Short mmCIF file of C-alpha atoms and ligand atoms in Angstrom, two decimals:
data_model
loop_
_atom_site.label_atom_id
_atom_site.label_comp_id
_atom_site.label_asym_id
_atom_site.label_seq_id
_atom_site.Cartn_x
_atom_site.Cartn_y
_atom_site.Cartn_z
CA MET A 1 203.39 -60.04 -93.18
CA THR A 2 201.45 -61.78 -90.44
CA THR A 3 198.23 -63.51 -91.45
CA TYR A 4 195.49 -62.28 -89.15
CA PRO A 5 192.13 -63.93 -88.55
CA LYS A 6 189.53 -62.48 -90.93
CA VAL A 7 186.28 -60.91 -89.80
CA ILE A 8 183.79 -60.93 -92.67
CA LEU A 9 180.85 -58.57 -92.28
CA LYS A 10 177.31 -59.22 -93.43
CA LYS A 11 176.27 -57.54 -96.65
CA GLY A 12 175.64 -53.81 -96.14
CA LYS A 13 177.11 -53.78 -92.63
CA GLU A 14 180.25 -51.85 -93.60
CA GLU A 15 178.56 -48.42 -93.46
CA ALA A 16 179.72 -47.45 -89.96
CA LEU A 17 183.32 -48.46 -90.71
CA LEU A 18 183.31 -46.45 -93.93
CA ARG A 19 182.45 -43.47 -91.72
CA PHE A 20 185.43 -44.43 -89.50
CA HIS A 21 183.33 -45.40 -86.49
CA PRO A 22 185.68 -47.73 -84.58
CA TRP A 23 183.24 -50.30 -83.20
CA ILE A 24 182.03 -53.52 -84.81
CA PHE A 25 178.90 -55.06 -83.32
CA SER A 26 178.51 -58.83 -83.20
CA GLY A 27 175.26 -58.60 -85.20
CA ALA A 28 177.18 -57.15 -88.17
CA ILE A 29 179.50 -60.15 -88.45
CA GLU A 30 178.89 -62.97 -90.94
CA LYS A 31 181.84 -65.06 -89.81
CA ILE A 32 185.34 -65.04 -88.40
CA SER A 33 187.81 -67.33 -90.13
CA GLY A 34 191.06 -68.64 -88.73
CA SER A 35 191.68 -69.49 -85.10
CA TYR A 36 191.37 -66.67 -82.59
CA LYS A 37 190.74 -65.75 -78.99
CA GLU A 38 189.62 -62.59 -77.20
CA GLY A 39 192.15 -59.79 -77.59
CA ASP A 40 193.67 -61.07 -80.85
CA ILE A 41 194.21 -58.73 -83.79
CA ALA A 42 192.02 -59.42 -86.82
CA GLU A 43 191.41 -57.86 -90.22
CA VAL A 44 187.89 -56.81 -91.09
CA PHE A 45 186.43 -57.18 -94.58
CA ALA A 46 183.14 -56.24 -96.25
CA ALA A 47 181.03 -59.03 -97.77
CA SER A 48 182.47 -57.92 -101.12
CA GLY A 49 185.97 -58.79 -99.91
CA ARG A 50 187.08 -55.16 -99.54
CA TYR A 51 189.47 -54.52 -96.63
CA LEU A 52 187.91 -52.16 -94.11
CA ALA A 53 189.94 -52.07 -90.91
CA THR A 54 192.24 -53.83 -88.47
CA ALA A 55 190.77 -54.39 -85.02
CA TYR A 56 191.20 -56.36 -81.83
CA LEU A 57 188.56 -58.90 -80.87
CA LEU A 58 186.29 -58.67 -77.87
CA SER A 59 183.63 -60.93 -76.48
CA GLY A 60 180.26 -59.27 -76.08
CA SER A 61 177.92 -57.17 -78.18
CA ILE A 62 180.83 -55.03 -79.36
CA ALA A 63 182.82 -57.78 -81.03
CA ALA A 64 185.83 -55.76 -82.18
CA LYS A 65 187.35 -52.29 -81.88
CA VAL A 66 189.38 -50.72 -84.66
CA ILE A 67 193.00 -49.76 -84.20
CA SER A 68 193.74 -48.96 -87.86
CA PHE A 69 191.84 -48.18 -91.04
CA THR A 70 194.92 -49.00 -93.16
CA GLN A 71 196.06 -52.54 -93.80
CA GLN A 72 199.43 -52.94 -92.13
CA GLU A 73 201.55 -55.10 -89.84
CA ILE A 74 200.61 -54.58 -86.19
CA ASP A 75 203.98 -54.66 -84.46
CA LYS A 76 205.90 -52.57 -81.95
CA ALA A 77 206.67 -49.94 -84.61
CA PHE A 78 202.93 -49.56 -85.24
CA TRP A 79 202.21 -48.96 -81.56
CA LYS A 80 205.17 -46.64 -81.20
CA SER A 81 203.90 -44.43 -84.01
CA LYS A 82 200.50 -44.27 -82.32
CA LEU A 83 201.94 -43.35 -78.93
CA LEU A 84 204.19 -40.77 -80.57
CA GLU A 85 201.20 -39.23 -82.29
CA ALA A 86 199.44 -38.97 -78.91
CA TYR A 87 202.59 -37.51 -77.35
CA GLN A 88 202.99 -34.94 -80.11
CA LEU A 89 199.42 -33.73 -79.60
CA ARG A 90 200.10 -33.16 -75.88
CA GLU A 91 203.29 -31.38 -76.89
CA ARG A 92 201.30 -29.06 -79.16
CA LEU A 93 198.83 -28.50 -76.31
CA GLY A 94 201.73 -27.21 -74.22
CA LEU A 95 201.38 -29.96 -71.62
CA VAL A 96 204.66 -31.81 -72.05
CA SER A 97 207.14 -29.07 -71.17
CA SER A 98 205.01 -26.72 -69.07
CA ASP A 99 206.59 -25.51 -65.84
CA LYS A 100 203.14 -25.19 -64.23
CA THR A 101 201.61 -28.56 -65.14
CA ASN A 102 203.30 -31.95 -65.32
CA ALA A 103 200.32 -34.29 -65.24
CA TYR A 104 198.16 -35.06 -68.25
CA ARG A 105 196.41 -37.83 -70.13
CA LEU A 106 198.69 -39.20 -72.83
CA VAL A 107 196.26 -41.73 -74.31
CA HIS A 108 192.49 -41.36 -74.21
CA ASN A 109 190.78 -44.36 -75.79
CA GLU A 110 189.07 -43.75 -79.15
CA GLY A 111 190.08 -40.07 -78.85
CA ASP A 112 193.62 -41.24 -79.64
CA SER A 113 192.51 -44.11 -81.90
CA MET A 114 193.43 -46.61 -79.19
CA PRO A 115 190.08 -47.89 -77.92
CA GLY A 116 190.22 -49.47 -74.48
CA LEU A 117 193.50 -47.82 -73.46
CA ILE A 118 194.22 -45.01 -71.03
CA ILE A 119 197.69 -43.78 -70.13
CA ASP A 120 198.03 -40.98 -67.58
CA ILE A 121 201.31 -39.19 -66.86
CA TYR A 122 201.98 -38.00 -63.31
CA GLY A 123 205.38 -36.35 -63.47
CA GLY A 124 207.83 -39.28 -63.62
CA LEU A 125 205.11 -41.90 -63.23
CA ALA A 126 203.02 -43.33 -66.07
CA VAL A 127 199.86 -45.27 -65.24
CA ILE A 128 198.38 -47.66 -67.81
CA GLN A 129 194.75 -48.68 -67.55
CA ALA A 130 193.49 -51.25 -70.05
CA HIS A 131 189.77 -51.76 -70.53
CA SER A 132 190.13 -54.67 -72.92
CA VAL A 133 192.15 -57.86 -73.10
CA GLY A 134 193.68 -56.75 -76.42
CA MET A 135 195.20 -53.66 -74.84
CA TYR A 136 196.10 -55.41 -71.59
CA GLU A 137 198.21 -57.97 -73.44
CA LEU A 138 200.28 -55.14 -74.88
CA ARG A 139 201.10 -53.53 -71.52
CA ASN A 140 204.80 -54.45 -71.58
CA VAL A 141 205.15 -53.17 -75.14
CA PHE A 142 203.58 -49.88 -74.04
CA ALA A 143 205.91 -49.70 -71.02
CA GLU A 144 208.95 -50.15 -73.30
CA ILE A 145 207.74 -47.52 -75.74
CA LEU A 146 207.05 -45.06 -72.91
CA GLN A 147 210.66 -45.48 -71.77
CA GLU A 148 211.84 -44.83 -75.33
CA ILE A 149 209.72 -41.68 -75.63
CA TYR A 150 210.39 -40.15 -72.21
CA GLY A 151 213.91 -41.48 -71.51
CA GLU A 152 215.38 -40.54 -68.13
CA LYS A 153 212.35 -38.47 -67.19
CA LEU A 154 210.27 -41.60 -66.72
CA LYS A 155 210.89 -43.27 -63.37
CA ALA A 156 208.12 -45.89 -63.27
CA VAL A 157 205.26 -47.45 -65.22
CA PHE A 158 202.36 -48.88 -63.25
CA ASP A 159 199.73 -51.12 -64.77
CA LYS A 160 196.42 -50.47 -63.08
CA SER A 161 194.09 -52.56 -65.17
CA SER A 162 192.70 -55.00 -62.61
CA GLU A 163 189.52 -53.07 -61.80
CA SER A 164 188.67 -51.89 -65.31
CA LEU A 165 189.45 -55.26 -66.85
CA LYS A 166 187.33 -57.13 -64.33
CA LYS A 167 184.43 -54.75 -64.91
CA MET A 168 184.64 -54.88 -68.71
CA THR A 169 185.64 -58.48 -69.34
CA GLY A 170 185.54 -60.47 -66.11
CA PHE A 171 189.29 -61.15 -66.45
CA LYS A 172 191.15 -61.24 -63.13
CA VAL A 173 194.65 -59.76 -63.12
CA GLU A 174 196.91 -58.07 -60.58
CA ASP A 175 198.04 -54.46 -60.75
CA GLU A 176 201.83 -54.23 -60.99
CA PHE A 177 204.81 -52.03 -61.74
CA LEU A 178 206.04 -52.87 -65.23
CA PHE A 179 209.11 -50.72 -64.73
CA GLY A 180 210.56 -49.01 -61.63
CA SER A 181 208.50 -48.51 -58.48
CA MET A 182 206.89 -45.24 -57.47
CA PRO A 183 203.51 -45.59 -55.80
CA GLU A 184 203.21 -41.87 -55.09
CA SER A 185 204.07 -38.94 -57.26
CA GLU A 186 203.89 -35.23 -56.48
CA ILE A 187 202.39 -33.40 -59.42
CA LEU A 188 201.88 -29.79 -60.45
CA GLU A 189 198.64 -28.65 -62.04
CA ASN A 190 198.47 -24.98 -63.07
CA GLY A 191 200.94 -24.33 -60.25
CA ASN A 192 198.90 -26.21 -57.63
CA ARG A 193 200.62 -29.16 -55.93
CA PHE A 194 199.06 -32.57 -55.39
CA MET A 195 200.16 -35.97 -54.15
CA VAL A 196 198.83 -38.71 -56.39
CA ASN A 197 198.75 -42.28 -55.19
CA ALA A 198 198.35 -44.44 -58.25
CA VAL A 199 198.31 -47.70 -56.32
CA SER A 200 195.64 -46.93 -53.73
CA GLY A 201 193.77 -44.05 -55.39
CA GLN A 202 190.60 -44.17 -57.50
CA LYS A 203 190.90 -44.67 -61.28
CA THR A 204 194.54 -43.98 -62.21
CA GLY A 205 195.01 -41.83 -59.08
CA PHE A 206 193.73 -38.35 -59.99
CA PHE A 207 190.89 -36.81 -62.00
CA LEU A 208 192.90 -35.04 -64.67
CA ASP A 209 189.77 -34.31 -66.67
CA GLN A 210 188.82 -31.43 -64.36
CA ARG A 211 192.07 -29.47 -64.85
CA ASP A 212 190.61 -26.69 -67.04
CA ASN A 213 187.46 -26.46 -64.93
CA ARG A 214 189.50 -26.12 -61.75
CA PHE A 215 191.42 -23.32 -63.45
CA LEU A 216 188.16 -21.52 -64.19
CA LEU A 217 187.00 -22.04 -60.61
CA ALA A 218 190.16 -20.33 -59.33
CA LYS A 219 189.05 -17.22 -61.20
CA TYR A 220 185.88 -17.01 -59.12
CA ALA A 221 187.01 -18.35 -55.75
CA LYS A 222 188.61 -15.27 -54.19
CA GLY A 223 186.83 -14.04 -51.08
CA ARG A 224 184.23 -16.79 -51.28
CA LYS A 225 183.07 -19.49 -48.91
CA VAL A 226 183.37 -22.69 -50.95
CA LEU A 227 181.83 -26.15 -50.59
CA ASN A 228 183.47 -28.87 -52.68
CA MET A 229 181.09 -31.84 -52.85
CA PHE A 230 182.47 -35.19 -54.05
CA GLY A 231 185.83 -33.54 -53.57
CA TYR A 232 188.07 -36.66 -53.71
CA THR A 233 191.64 -35.54 -52.87
CA GLY A 234 190.80 -31.85 -53.01
CA GLY A 235 191.44 -30.89 -56.63
CA PHE A 236 188.95 -28.03 -56.68
CA SER A 237 189.57 -27.24 -52.99
CA VAL A 238 193.29 -26.57 -53.37
CA TYR A 239 192.71 -24.33 -56.39
CA ALA A 240 190.02 -22.42 -54.49
CA ALA A 241 192.13 -21.92 -51.36
CA ASN A 242 195.23 -20.98 -53.35
CA ALA A 243 193.13 -18.43 -55.24
CA GLY A 244 192.01 -16.76 -52.01
CA ALA A 245 188.77 -18.43 -50.96
CA THR A 246 188.06 -17.46 -47.34
CA GLU A 247 186.89 -20.94 -46.32
CA VAL A 248 186.82 -24.26 -48.14
CA CYS A 249 185.00 -27.41 -47.08
CA THR A 250 185.67 -30.69 -48.89
CA VAL A 251 183.15 -33.54 -48.60
CA ASP A 252 183.70 -37.09 -49.83
CA SER A 253 182.47 -40.49 -48.67
CA SER A 254 185.97 -41.97 -48.99
CA ALA A 255 188.11 -41.61 -45.84
CA PRO A 256 191.43 -42.21 -47.67
CA ALA A 257 190.48 -39.53 -50.23
CA ILE A 258 189.81 -36.97 -47.49
CA GLU A 259 193.06 -37.93 -45.76
CA LEU A 260 195.01 -37.26 -48.95
CA CYS A 261 192.97 -34.07 -49.46
CA LYS A 262 194.17 -32.80 -46.09
CA ALA A 263 197.76 -33.69 -47.00
CA ASN A 264 197.34 -31.75 -50.25
CA VAL A 265 196.09 -28.72 -48.33
CA LYS A 266 199.24 -28.88 -46.21
CA LEU A 267 201.47 -29.40 -49.24
CA ASN A 268 200.18 -26.09 -50.63
CA LYS A 269 200.81 -24.31 -47.31
CA ILE A 270 197.13 -23.41 -47.00
CA PRO A 271 196.42 -22.42 -43.37
CA ALA A 272 194.65 -25.33 -41.66
CA LYS A 273 191.90 -23.00 -40.39
CA ASN A 274 190.85 -22.22 -43.98
CA HIS A 275 190.02 -25.83 -44.88
CA LYS A 276 187.79 -28.51 -43.47
CA GLY A 277 187.71 -32.09 -44.79
CA VAL A 278 184.59 -34.11 -44.03
CA VAL A 279 184.01 -37.83 -44.62
CA ALA A 280 180.28 -38.06 -45.31
CA ASP A 281 177.62 -39.06 -47.76
CA ALA A 282 176.99 -36.04 -49.97
CA ARG A 283 173.24 -36.14 -49.71
CA GLN A 284 173.24 -36.50 -45.93
CA PHE A 285 175.76 -33.69 -45.58
CA LEU A 286 173.64 -31.33 -47.68
CA ASP A 287 170.49 -32.26 -45.78
CA GLN A 288 172.21 -31.36 -42.53
CA THR A 289 173.53 -28.03 -43.85
CA GLU A 290 171.61 -24.81 -43.29
CA ASP A 291 170.21 -23.12 -46.40
CA GLY A 292 172.06 -20.21 -48.00
CA GLN A 293 175.41 -21.08 -46.39
CA TYR A 294 177.82 -20.98 -49.30
CA ASP A 295 178.98 -18.54 -51.98
CA LEU A 296 180.18 -21.28 -54.27
CA ILE A 297 179.42 -24.99 -54.47
CA ILE A 298 181.07 -27.62 -56.65
CA LEU A 299 179.08 -30.75 -57.38
CA ASP A 300 181.10 -33.44 -59.15
CA PRO A 301 179.43 -36.79 -58.43
CA PRO A 302 180.62 -40.16 -59.77
CA ALA A 303 178.87 -41.39 -62.94
CA TYR A 304 175.28 -41.96 -61.82
CA ALA A 305 174.44 -43.94 -64.96
CA LYS A 306 176.87 -46.57 -66.21
CA ASN A 307 174.50 -47.74 -68.96
CA MET A 308 171.33 -46.81 -70.84
CA ASP A 309 169.07 -48.79 -68.50
CA ALA A 310 170.23 -46.79 -65.50
CA ARG A 311 169.71 -43.47 -67.23
CA LYS A 312 166.27 -42.54 -65.95
CA LYS A 313 167.20 -43.19 -62.35
CA ALA A 314 170.44 -41.26 -62.85
CA LEU A 315 168.57 -38.19 -64.11
CA GLY A 316 166.46 -38.29 -60.95
CA GLY A 317 169.69 -38.48 -58.94
CA TYR A 318 171.17 -35.43 -60.69
CA ARG A 319 167.93 -33.54 -60.17
CA SER A 320 167.72 -34.20 -56.48
CA ILE A 321 171.39 -33.58 -55.59
CA ASN A 322 171.39 -30.35 -57.63
CA ALA A 323 168.17 -29.16 -55.97
CA ALA A 324 169.75 -29.80 -52.56
CA ALA A 325 172.85 -27.84 -53.62
CA PHE A 326 170.83 -24.89 -55.01
CA ARG A 327 169.20 -24.48 -51.59
CA LYS A 328 172.57 -24.13 -49.84
CA ILE A 329 173.79 -21.30 -52.07
CA LYS A 330 173.61 -17.66 -51.02
CA LYS A 331 171.82 -15.19 -53.28
CA GLY A 332 174.24 -14.26 -56.04
CA GLY A 333 176.31 -17.39 -55.48
CA LEU A 334 177.72 -19.86 -57.99
CA LEU A 335 177.21 -23.54 -58.65
CA PHE A 336 179.76 -25.56 -60.61
CA THR A 337 177.81 -28.70 -61.46
CA PHE A 338 179.03 -31.73 -63.43
CA SER A 339 178.04 -35.06 -64.89
CA CYS A 340 180.58 -37.61 -66.07
CA SER A 341 177.98 -40.18 -67.17
CA GLN A 342 178.64 -40.86 -70.83
CA VAL A 343 175.03 -41.97 -71.46
CA VAL A 344 173.61 -38.72 -70.06
CA ASP A 345 174.10 -36.12 -72.78
CA ARG A 346 174.41 -32.39 -72.32
CA GLN A 347 170.76 -31.70 -73.03
CA MET A 348 169.52 -34.32 -70.57
CA PHE A 349 171.87 -33.05 -67.92
CA THR A 350 170.77 -29.45 -68.46
CA SER A 351 167.12 -30.56 -68.19
CA ALA A 352 167.79 -32.32 -64.90
CA VAL A 353 169.52 -29.21 -63.53
CA THR A 354 166.64 -27.04 -64.78
CA ALA A 355 164.13 -29.24 -62.95
CA ALA A 356 166.32 -28.96 -59.86
CA ALA A 357 166.27 -25.15 -60.01
CA VAL A 358 162.47 -25.25 -60.27
CA ASP A 359 162.31 -27.64 -57.29
CA ALA A 360 164.51 -25.33 -55.24
CA GLY A 361 162.66 -22.22 -56.39
CA ARG A 362 165.81 -20.40 -57.53
CA LYS A 363 166.34 -18.17 -60.53
CA VAL A 364 169.40 -19.41 -62.36
CA ARG A 365 171.56 -18.20 -65.24
CA VAL A 366 174.13 -20.20 -67.19
CA LEU A 367 177.51 -18.48 -67.20
CA HIS A 368 179.69 -21.21 -68.68
CA GLN A 369 179.29 -24.59 -70.36
CA LEU A 370 182.15 -26.86 -69.41
CA ALA A 371 183.58 -30.03 -70.91
CA GLN A 372 186.52 -32.41 -70.79
CA PRO A 373 189.95 -30.89 -71.60
CA ALA A 374 191.95 -31.21 -74.80
CA ASP A 375 194.10 -34.07 -73.51
CA HIS A 376 190.84 -36.10 -73.34
CA PRO A 377 190.02 -35.52 -77.03
CA ILE A 378 186.85 -36.71 -78.73
CA ASN A 379 187.21 -38.59 -81.98
CA LEU A 380 184.77 -36.86 -84.33
CA PHE A 381 183.84 -40.26 -85.75
CA HIS A 382 183.08 -41.59 -82.25
CA GLN A 383 181.17 -38.89 -80.47
CA GLU A 384 180.29 -41.32 -77.68
CA GLY A 385 183.70 -40.26 -76.37
CA GLU A 386 182.18 -37.06 -74.98
CA TYR A 387 181.43 -37.75 -71.34
CA LEU A 388 182.20 -34.79 -69.07
CA LYS A 389 179.63 -32.00 -69.02
CA GLY A 390 179.47 -29.07 -66.66
CA LEU A 391 177.60 -25.85 -66.03
CA VAL A 392 178.61 -22.78 -64.10
CA LEU A 393 175.43 -21.24 -62.79
CA SER A 394 174.68 -17.94 -61.15
CA VAL A 395 172.01 -18.50 -58.52
CA GLU A 396 169.68 -15.69 -57.41
N1 LIG B 1 185.93 -33.64 -57.94
C1 LIG B 1 186.93 -34.63 -57.78
C2 LIG B 1 186.58 -35.94 -58.45
C3 LIG B 1 185.28 -36.55 -57.98
S1 LIG B 1 185.10 -38.24 -58.37
C4 LIG B 1 188.27 -34.13 -58.28
O1 LIG B 1 188.31 -33.03 -58.87
O2 LIG B 1 189.27 -34.78 -58.07
C5 LIG B 1 183.73 -38.64 -57.40
C6 LIG B 1 183.98 -38.71 -55.92
O3 LIG B 1 182.73 -38.96 -55.28
C7 LIG B 1 184.89 -39.84 -55.45
O4 LIG B 1 185.95 -39.28 -54.72
C8 LIG B 1 184.02 -40.71 -54.53
O5 LIG B 1 184.73 -41.18 -53.39
C9 LIG B 1 182.94 -39.74 -54.12
N2 LIG B 1 181.63 -40.30 -53.75
C10 LIG B 1 180.97 -41.33 -54.32
N3 LIG B 1 179.75 -41.49 -53.75
C11 LIG B 1 179.65 -40.52 -52.80
C12 LIG B 1 178.62 -40.15 -51.88
N4 LIG B 1 177.46 -40.79 -51.84
N5 LIG B 1 178.84 -39.11 -51.06
C13 LIG B 1 180.03 -38.43 -51.10
N6 LIG B 1 181.02 -38.74 -51.96
C14 LIG B 1 180.84 -39.77 -52.78
#
C-alpha cells in the first residue's frame, strides 16, 4: 500500500466531509505531513486521527478535492472502476447504444465523483478536459482505460486541457492527441447531424448539455420563424429547421462557429433559403431588429458571471438581453432563455427574467423549467454542480 501525504484537519472541520461534500478548504487544514506538490494524492484525517477521505491536492482556497471516501490504493484499477461506473450510468440512460444519439458526456466532474475532470464522447472521438493538475497528470491513464472500455469503437482520444488548466491553475500545457488523430467527428443527436471540431471548437467542441432542451424545442418549432441567439454551431437551429421551422436565423459573435453552423445546415440537407447565419454581437443584432419579428427566440448566452463578485453585473446583463429579446417576439410567441452561470441560481435567474418582462411590458407565462441533462448529473452532496437553468416562456 502506498503511503500518501496526510492532510490533518483542524478540530471540528470534518463536518462537510462527513456529509460527503468533496471539497476541502485551506482554512480547514491544520497541517499536511510528508512531501507533496500540487496534484498529488493525499489522505485526509480528522484531528482525532479518523480517516475521512482520499483527495488530490490543489493550490488555492480549495486545497483538495475528494476522489474517494474509502481508504484504498489509488491505482489504475481504481480509476478504471470509476470510469466504468460513469459508463454504466450512460448505458442505463440509453446513451451508449442509441441509434439516434452517439455523443454524450461520460464524466462530469463531482457529478461522477471525479472533480476537475470532463470526458465527452463524440462518436469515435473522446475529448478529455482536465480542470486540475491532479486530473491532468492522469490523462494517459484515462486514455488507456477509455480504449479498454470502448475497444475498436474508439478511434482517438484528444486532451483539450490547455485552456481550462491555464484558467484554473495557471499551468501552461499543449492540447494533444493521446491516441489516434481525429480532429473532426460527425455526430448524431436525436437524429440530427453535426460536425464537431474538438481541436478548434469552444470547450470540448459541442454543447452537449443542451441536448434535451433542443429536443423540446423541436416540438415547438414547426411552422415558426426562429431566432437562435448565441447559436454557436447551430445546435438549436438544426433541430428547429429539421422539425419544420419556416425560417431560422443563427447569430453568434464567432465567425468560425457560424461557418460550422452553415456546414451543419448543409449536412442536414436543410434548404439554404430556410437558414441565415449572422456573425454579430447579440445585443447589437437585437437592437437593429424590428420589434415583434419572431415566433420563437432562443437565448443561450455564455456564463455572464464566472464568480460571486461578478454576479450583480451578470444579473443586469441577463435582464437587459432578455428584455431586448422579449421585444422581438410576436404576440403568442415563445422564448427559450438560459443561464449557464453556476453562481446565478434558478431563483435569481427567474427574477432577472421577470424584471426583463416588466421592462419590455410583456405578459409572460412559464411553460417549462429546463435544466442540464442526465449525463451531466448533480452529486446530491455537491449541489454547486447545478449550473444550467432554462425557462420556456409564452409571451403575450
Ligand atoms: N446555444 C449554443 C451554445 C452557446 S455557447 C449551442 O446549443 O450549441 C455561447 C455562445 O455565445 C458561443 O458560441 C459564443 O461564441 C457566443 N457569444 C459570446 N459572446 C457573444 C456576443 N456578445 N454576441 C453573440 N454571441 C456571443
